[in-house]
Each structure stands twice: as structure tokens, then as C-alpha cells.
Short mmCIF file of C-alpha atoms and ligand atoms in Angstrom, two decimals:
data_model
loop_
_atom_site.label_atom_id
_atom_site.label_comp_id
_atom_site.label_asym_id
_atom_site.label_seq_id
_atom_site.Cartn_x
_atom_site.Cartn_y
_atom_site.Cartn_z
CA MET T 299 0.00 0.00 0.00
CA THR T 300 1.28 3.45 -0.84
CA GLY T 301 1.38 6.35 1.60
CA ALA T 302 4.23 7.82 3.57
CA GLY T 303 2.70 7.72 7.04
CA ALA T 304 3.41 10.80 9.10
CA GLY T 305 3.30 9.67 12.69
CA ALA T 306 0.58 10.27 15.26
CA PRO T 307 -2.64 11.82 13.96
CA GLU T 308 -3.86 15.19 15.15
CA VAL T 309 -6.88 14.54 17.43
CA HIS T 310 -9.84 16.85 18.20
CA VAL T 311 -12.22 15.87 21.01
CA GLY T 312 -15.57 17.33 22.02
CA GLU T 313 -19.34 17.06 21.95
CA PRO T 314 -20.71 16.28 18.45
CA ALA T 315 -21.53 19.93 17.68
CA ALA T 316 -18.05 21.13 18.69
CA VAL T 317 -16.36 18.27 16.85
CA THR T 318 -18.38 19.10 13.75
CA GLU T 319 -17.27 22.73 14.10
CA ALA T 320 -13.62 21.61 14.28
CA LEU T 321 -14.12 19.46 11.18
CA ALA T 322 -15.73 22.39 9.36
CA ASP T 323 -12.72 24.61 10.25
CA ASP T 324 -10.26 21.94 9.12
CA LEU T 325 -12.00 21.32 5.81
CA GLU T 326 -12.45 25.01 5.13
CA SER T 327 -8.81 25.90 5.72
CA VAL T 328 -7.43 22.94 3.73
CA ALA T 329 -9.85 23.59 0.85
CA ARG T 330 -9.08 27.32 0.80
CA GLU T 331 -5.35 26.64 0.68
CA SER T 332 -5.76 24.14 -2.13
CA LEU T 333 -8.08 26.46 -4.08
CA ALA T 334 -5.57 29.30 -3.71
CA GLN T 335 -2.67 27.13 -4.85
CA GLN T 336 -4.20 24.94 -7.53
CA GLN T 337 -7.65 26.46 -8.17
CA ARG T 338 -9.28 23.13 -7.41
CA PHE T 339 -9.96 20.72 -4.59
CA THR T 340 -11.01 17.06 -4.59
CA ILE T 341 -12.78 15.36 -1.70
CA ALA T 342 -14.31 11.93 -1.04
CA ILE T 343 -17.23 11.79 1.38
CA PRO T 344 -18.91 8.94 3.32
CA GLY T 345 -22.42 7.94 4.35
CA GLY T 346 -23.51 6.82 7.81
CA SER T 347 -23.51 8.97 10.93
CA VAL T 348 -20.89 11.41 9.60
CA ALA T 349 -23.35 12.39 6.89
CA THR T 350 -26.30 12.88 9.21
CA ILE T 351 -24.36 14.65 11.97
CA CYS T 352 -21.81 16.73 10.07
CA PHE T 353 -23.02 17.38 6.52
CA PRO T 354 -25.65 20.04 7.40
CA ARG T 355 -22.86 22.15 8.97
CA LEU T 356 -20.46 21.53 6.08
CA ALA T 357 -23.15 22.78 3.68
CA LEU T 358 -22.80 26.20 5.32
CA LEU T 359 -19.09 26.56 4.51
CA SER T 360 -18.29 29.56 2.40
CA LEU T 361 -16.27 27.91 -0.37
CA ASP T 362 -16.20 28.14 -4.15
CA TRP T 363 -18.19 24.95 -4.76
CA SER T 364 -17.74 25.27 -8.52
CA ALA T 365 -14.05 24.37 -8.07
CA ILE T 366 -14.54 21.41 -5.72
CA ASP T 367 -15.01 17.87 -7.06
CA PHE T 368 -16.98 15.50 -4.84
CA PHE T 369 -16.34 11.77 -4.92
CA TRP T 370 -17.69 9.11 -2.58
CA THR T 371 -15.63 6.88 -0.29
CA ASP T 372 -18.19 4.10 -0.79
CA GLU T 373 -21.70 3.42 -1.95
CA ARG T 374 -24.35 0.83 -1.37
CA ALA T 375 -25.67 -1.16 -4.40
CA VAL T 376 -28.90 0.81 -4.64
CA PRO T 377 -30.29 3.42 -7.04
CA PRO T 378 -29.40 7.07 -6.35
CA ASP T 379 -32.86 7.93 -5.00
CA HIS T 380 -32.95 4.99 -2.54
CA ALA T 381 -33.16 5.67 1.20
CA ASP T 382 -29.88 3.72 1.69
CA SER T 383 -27.94 5.66 -0.95
CA ASN T 384 -24.92 7.55 0.36
CA TYR T 385 -25.26 9.84 -2.65
CA ALA T 386 -28.87 10.66 -1.77
CA ALA T 387 -27.89 11.44 1.83
CA ALA T 388 -25.09 13.76 0.74
CA ARG T 389 -27.33 15.48 -1.80
CA SER T 390 -30.05 16.31 0.66
CA LEU T 391 -27.82 17.19 3.63
CA TRP T 392 -24.95 19.04 1.95
CA LEU T 393 -24.79 19.29 -1.83
CA GLU T 394 -28.27 20.66 -2.60
CA PRO T 395 -28.35 23.14 0.31
CA ALA T 396 -24.87 24.37 -0.71
CA ARG T 397 -25.89 24.45 -4.40
CA VAL T 398 -22.86 22.48 -5.54
CA PRO T 399 -23.01 22.34 -9.36
CA GLU T 400 -24.13 18.95 -10.74
CA GLU T 401 -20.98 18.59 -12.85
CA ARG T 402 -18.85 18.55 -9.70
CA LEU T 403 -20.68 15.47 -8.31
CA HIS T 404 -19.05 12.15 -9.15
CA ARG T 405 -21.52 9.53 -8.07
CA MET T 406 -20.63 5.85 -7.65
CA ARG T 407 -23.11 3.86 -9.74
CA GLY T 408 -24.03 1.25 -7.18
CA GLU T 409 -27.16 0.20 -9.06
CA GLU T 410 -25.12 -1.06 -12.04
CA ASP T 411 -22.86 -4.06 -12.60
CA LEU T 412 -20.35 -3.54 -9.78
CA GLU T 413 -17.22 -4.64 -11.63
CA ARG T 414 -17.96 -2.30 -14.51
CA ALA T 415 -19.02 0.53 -12.21
CA ALA T 416 -15.74 0.16 -10.26
CA ARG T 417 -13.68 0.37 -13.47
CA GLU T 418 -15.62 3.37 -14.71
CA TYR T 419 -15.27 5.14 -11.37
CA ALA T 420 -11.51 4.56 -11.43
CA ASP T 421 -11.43 6.17 -14.91
CA GLU T 422 -13.45 9.13 -13.61
CA LEU T 423 -11.07 9.53 -10.66
CA GLU T 424 -8.06 9.40 -12.96
CA SER T 425 -9.51 12.01 -15.30
CA ILE T 426 -9.70 14.51 -12.44
CA ALA T 427 -7.26 13.42 -9.74
CA GLY T 428 -4.35 12.08 -11.83
CA ARG T 429 -2.87 8.66 -12.40
CA PRO T 430 -2.75 7.04 -9.93
CA PRO T 431 -5.56 9.23 -8.60
CA ARG T 432 -4.79 11.30 -5.50
CA LEU T 433 -7.54 13.07 -3.58
CA ASP T 434 -6.91 16.21 -1.57
CA TYR T 435 -9.15 15.17 1.32
CA ALA T 436 -10.74 11.85 2.34
CA LEU T 437 -13.50 12.22 4.94
CA LEU T 438 -14.42 8.96 6.65
CA GLY T 439 -16.47 7.43 9.40
CA VAL T 440 -15.42 4.21 11.12
CA GLY T 441 -17.31 1.05 11.98
CA VAL T 442 -17.31 -0.70 15.35
CA ASP T 443 -15.39 -3.53 13.67
CA GLY T 444 -12.70 -1.11 12.43
CA HIS T 445 -13.93 -0.78 8.85
CA VAL T 446 -13.54 2.41 6.87
CA ALA T 447 -15.50 3.15 3.68
CA SER T 448 -16.63 -0.41 2.74
CA LEU T 449 -13.25 -1.96 3.56
CA PHE T 450 -13.90 -4.61 6.17
CA PRO T 451 -11.37 -6.45 8.38
CA ASP T 452 -9.69 -9.68 7.26
CA ARG T 453 -10.48 -9.29 3.56
CA LEU T 454 -7.87 -10.24 0.94
CA THR T 455 -9.13 -7.29 -1.12
CA LEU T 456 -7.50 -4.88 1.36
CA ASP T 457 -4.31 -5.26 -0.67
CA ASP T 458 -6.04 -4.96 -4.04
CA PRO T 459 -4.12 -2.28 -5.99
CA ARG T 460 -7.18 -1.04 -7.91
CA PRO T 461 -8.42 2.39 -6.79
CA VAL T 462 -12.05 1.24 -6.68
CA GLN T 463 -13.38 -2.17 -5.69
CA PRO T 464 -16.69 -3.99 -5.83
CA VAL T 465 -17.79 -5.52 -2.51
CA THR T 466 -20.20 -8.46 -2.45
CA ASP T 467 -19.91 -9.66 1.14
CA SER T 468 -20.28 -6.60 3.36
CA PRO T 469 -21.24 -7.58 6.92
CA LYS T 470 -22.98 -4.20 7.19
CA PRO T 471 -26.12 -4.28 5.03
CA PRO T 472 -26.53 -4.07 2.15
CA ARG T 473 -23.98 -6.75 1.20
CA ARG T 474 -23.24 -5.34 -2.23
CA ARG T 475 -21.31 -2.09 -2.43
CA LEU T 476 -18.57 -0.13 -4.15
CA THR T 477 -15.62 1.28 -2.24
CA LEU T 478 -12.42 3.22 -2.72
CA SER T 479 -9.50 0.93 -1.91
CA LEU T 480 -7.20 1.26 1.08
CA GLY T 481 -4.36 2.34 -1.23
CA MET T 482 -6.55 5.00 -2.84
CA LEU T 483 -7.64 6.40 0.53
CA ALA T 484 -4.09 6.33 1.92
CA ARG T 485 -2.87 8.40 -1.03
CA ALA T 486 -5.15 11.30 -0.07
CA ARG T 487 -3.22 14.39 0.99
CA ARG T 488 -5.26 14.55 4.19
CA VAL T 489 -7.39 11.83 5.79
CA ALA T 490 -10.05 12.98 8.27
CA ILE T 491 -11.75 10.38 10.47
CA VAL T 492 -14.87 11.16 12.48
CA ALA T 493 -16.17 8.86 15.24
CA PHE T 494 -18.94 9.26 17.79
CA GLY T 495 -20.18 6.71 20.33
CA ILE T 496 -18.38 4.69 23.00
CA GLU T 497 -18.68 1.49 20.96
CA LYS T 498 -16.09 2.91 18.55
CA ALA T 499 -13.43 3.35 21.26
CA THR T 500 -11.96 -0.09 20.52
CA PRO T 501 -11.11 0.44 16.84
CA ILE T 502 -9.92 4.01 17.50
CA ARG T 503 -7.68 2.83 20.35
CA GLU T 504 -6.27 0.15 18.13
CA ALA T 505 -5.59 2.65 15.36
CA LEU T 506 -3.82 5.02 17.75
CA ALA T 507 -1.94 2.59 19.95
CA ASN T 508 -1.36 -0.74 18.21
CA ALA T 509 1.32 -0.37 15.54
CA ALA T 510 0.76 -3.96 14.42
CA SER T 511 -3.02 -3.74 14.05
CA MET T 512 -4.35 -4.99 10.74
CA LEU T 513 -7.74 -3.30 11.12
CA PRO T 514 -8.54 -1.21 8.03
CA ILE T 515 -8.72 1.96 10.12
CA ALA T 516 -5.34 1.26 11.73
CA ARG T 517 -3.69 0.50 8.39
CA LEU T 518 -5.10 3.69 6.91
CA VAL T 519 -3.99 5.86 9.84
CA ARG T 520 -0.45 4.42 9.57
CA ALA T 521 -0.21 4.89 5.82
CA ALA T 522 -1.83 8.31 5.35
CA PRO T 523 0.60 11.20 4.87
CA GLU T 524 -1.55 13.41 7.10
CA CYS T 525 -4.31 12.18 9.38
CA VAL T 526 -6.69 14.08 11.64
CA MET T 527 -9.32 12.54 13.94
CA PHE T 528 -12.49 14.14 15.26
CA LEU T 529 -13.76 12.17 18.25
CA GLY T 530 -16.76 12.39 20.55
CA ARG T 531 -15.77 13.14 24.15
CA ASP T 532 -17.37 10.00 25.63
CA LEU T 533 -15.42 7.82 23.19
CA ALA T 534 -12.16 9.71 23.79
CA GLU T 535 -12.48 9.27 27.55
CA LEU T 536 -12.18 5.51 27.02
CA LEU T 537 -8.94 5.70 25.05
C1 6PG H 823 -21.70 3.65 4.85
C2 6PG H 823 -20.46 4.48 5.02
C3 6PG H 823 -19.52 3.75 5.93
C4 6PG H 823 -19.61 4.40 7.27
C5 6PG H 823 -19.20 3.45 8.35
C6 6PG H 823 -19.55 4.01 9.72
O1 6PG H 823 -21.96 3.11 3.80
O2 6PG H 823 -22.40 3.57 5.85
O3 6PG H 823 -19.96 5.17 4.03
O4 6PG H 823 -18.23 3.66 5.50
O5 6PG H 823 -18.81 5.55 7.31
O6 6PG H 823 -19.88 2.25 8.16
O7 6PG H 823 -20.94 4.21 9.77
P1 6PG H 823 -21.62 4.92 10.99
O8 6PG H 823 -20.92 6.25 11.12
O9 6PG H 823 -23.06 5.08 10.62
O10 6PG H 823 -21.39 4.04 12.17
#
């Protein structure tokens, strides 16, 4: 897996509203810097609790949305208007309220043949983020089992070099998904991980303190060139 790994992540702790505020500040300053330097910014965004808790605040950021390309970290194998769609969640909570132009939205086509959709998404990433594709910012939640995006523990596909992978055996429903690979996520210039809830203390502790952990979150934290964590206070008290 590529990625330089830059030592211990920066960690922000607080109640969900304060943590979301810290995330908003982080994203805003990194995006502004990138927009000033390269007139563009690429980000991958998740579904799950990060979307419901944080996206409404991120929609209020004062950024030039016409220069920011949105990709997804992962998607469930459902149509884009389905209640389980990560794209639909992001649209309603962030992208529509912020009026992000349609052409900046790069949706994973989870409702199509997954192998083909993964290849096409890799092409789309390459056309905008270079070859191999490198995102400016990867925003991720984490599962209780230590998964990130739809990369689950103990899967051989964790070492798959492709930037985008089909998933047919997700333990978190639905089983069929698309996901950015661990290598793709670890290449991002900055990886931001958000976790709320005491049940996520175990994977976060492992990522921060066990240098030999093979959990997807731990591998990503080790490999990312820059990593920042935003943690709920109750969870952080258990670390
Ligand atoms: C999804 C997400 C997924 C999520 C984690 C954590 O499809 O749900 O993109 O990667 O970030 O599963 O989910 P929660 O934050 O809801 O626990």
C-alpha cells in the first residue's frame, strides 16, 4: 500500500456539535489553501452517521463549490434515489443546500454491474485526480469492527491495488457495495476520520496505539501522509 505515514494523527475531542465545528474549520482551511494554490480541490465523502451529523454544517461553509469535485468513499448497491444511498444522503444534507453544481458530483453507480461501475469510477477519478488518482481530502467514518469506507477487516481485497473495488460480502447491510480501496484512501493528501459513540473506542484505540493492528482503520492511519481525527468526548475518555 502506498502512503508515507506521518506519525501520530492530530486529534480533536468534544461534543458532536463542537467536533463538527472543528471538522468544518479543518476542511475550510485545507480547501481554501488548495483552491488558492491549484484552483481546485477534490474530496471523497462517506455515508452513515458522519453524513447525518456533520453534513448540514459543512453545507454552510463559504467555499467556491464550482471548483470542488466531490467523490464518494463508498456506496451501497442501490439506485441514487434509494433511502440507503450515500449519494442521496449527501445530496439532501450538503450538496443541494450548498448548491454544488451537478458537474462537480461524481456519483458511484451502485445500481449497475459492480465490476464495470468500479472500473468506470476509477477512470473518472483518474480524469480529475491524476494517475494514480490522488484526492486532496478523504473524509471517513469508522465502523465498530474497524472498517472504513466499505473496507472490512480480514479481507484479501485490502491489498487490491485497484483504486475502486466492488464488494459483495459486506457484513454491514446491504452486502453489495462499491468502495475506494485502502491504497486510494491512503494516497489522499489529508485523511479525516470522524467517530462518535463509546462502541467505537476499541477500533480508535487500536488505530492510535497498536502499531501492528491490521484493522482497516489502523492501516489507513499508519499509511496516510496526514491524518486528523475528530472524536466524541465519551469515546475519547475511554482511550
Ligand atoms: C456507509 C459508510 C460507511 C460508514 C461506516 C460508519 O456506507 O455507511 O460510508 O463507511 O462511514 O460504516 O458508519 P456509521 O458512522 O453510521 O457508524
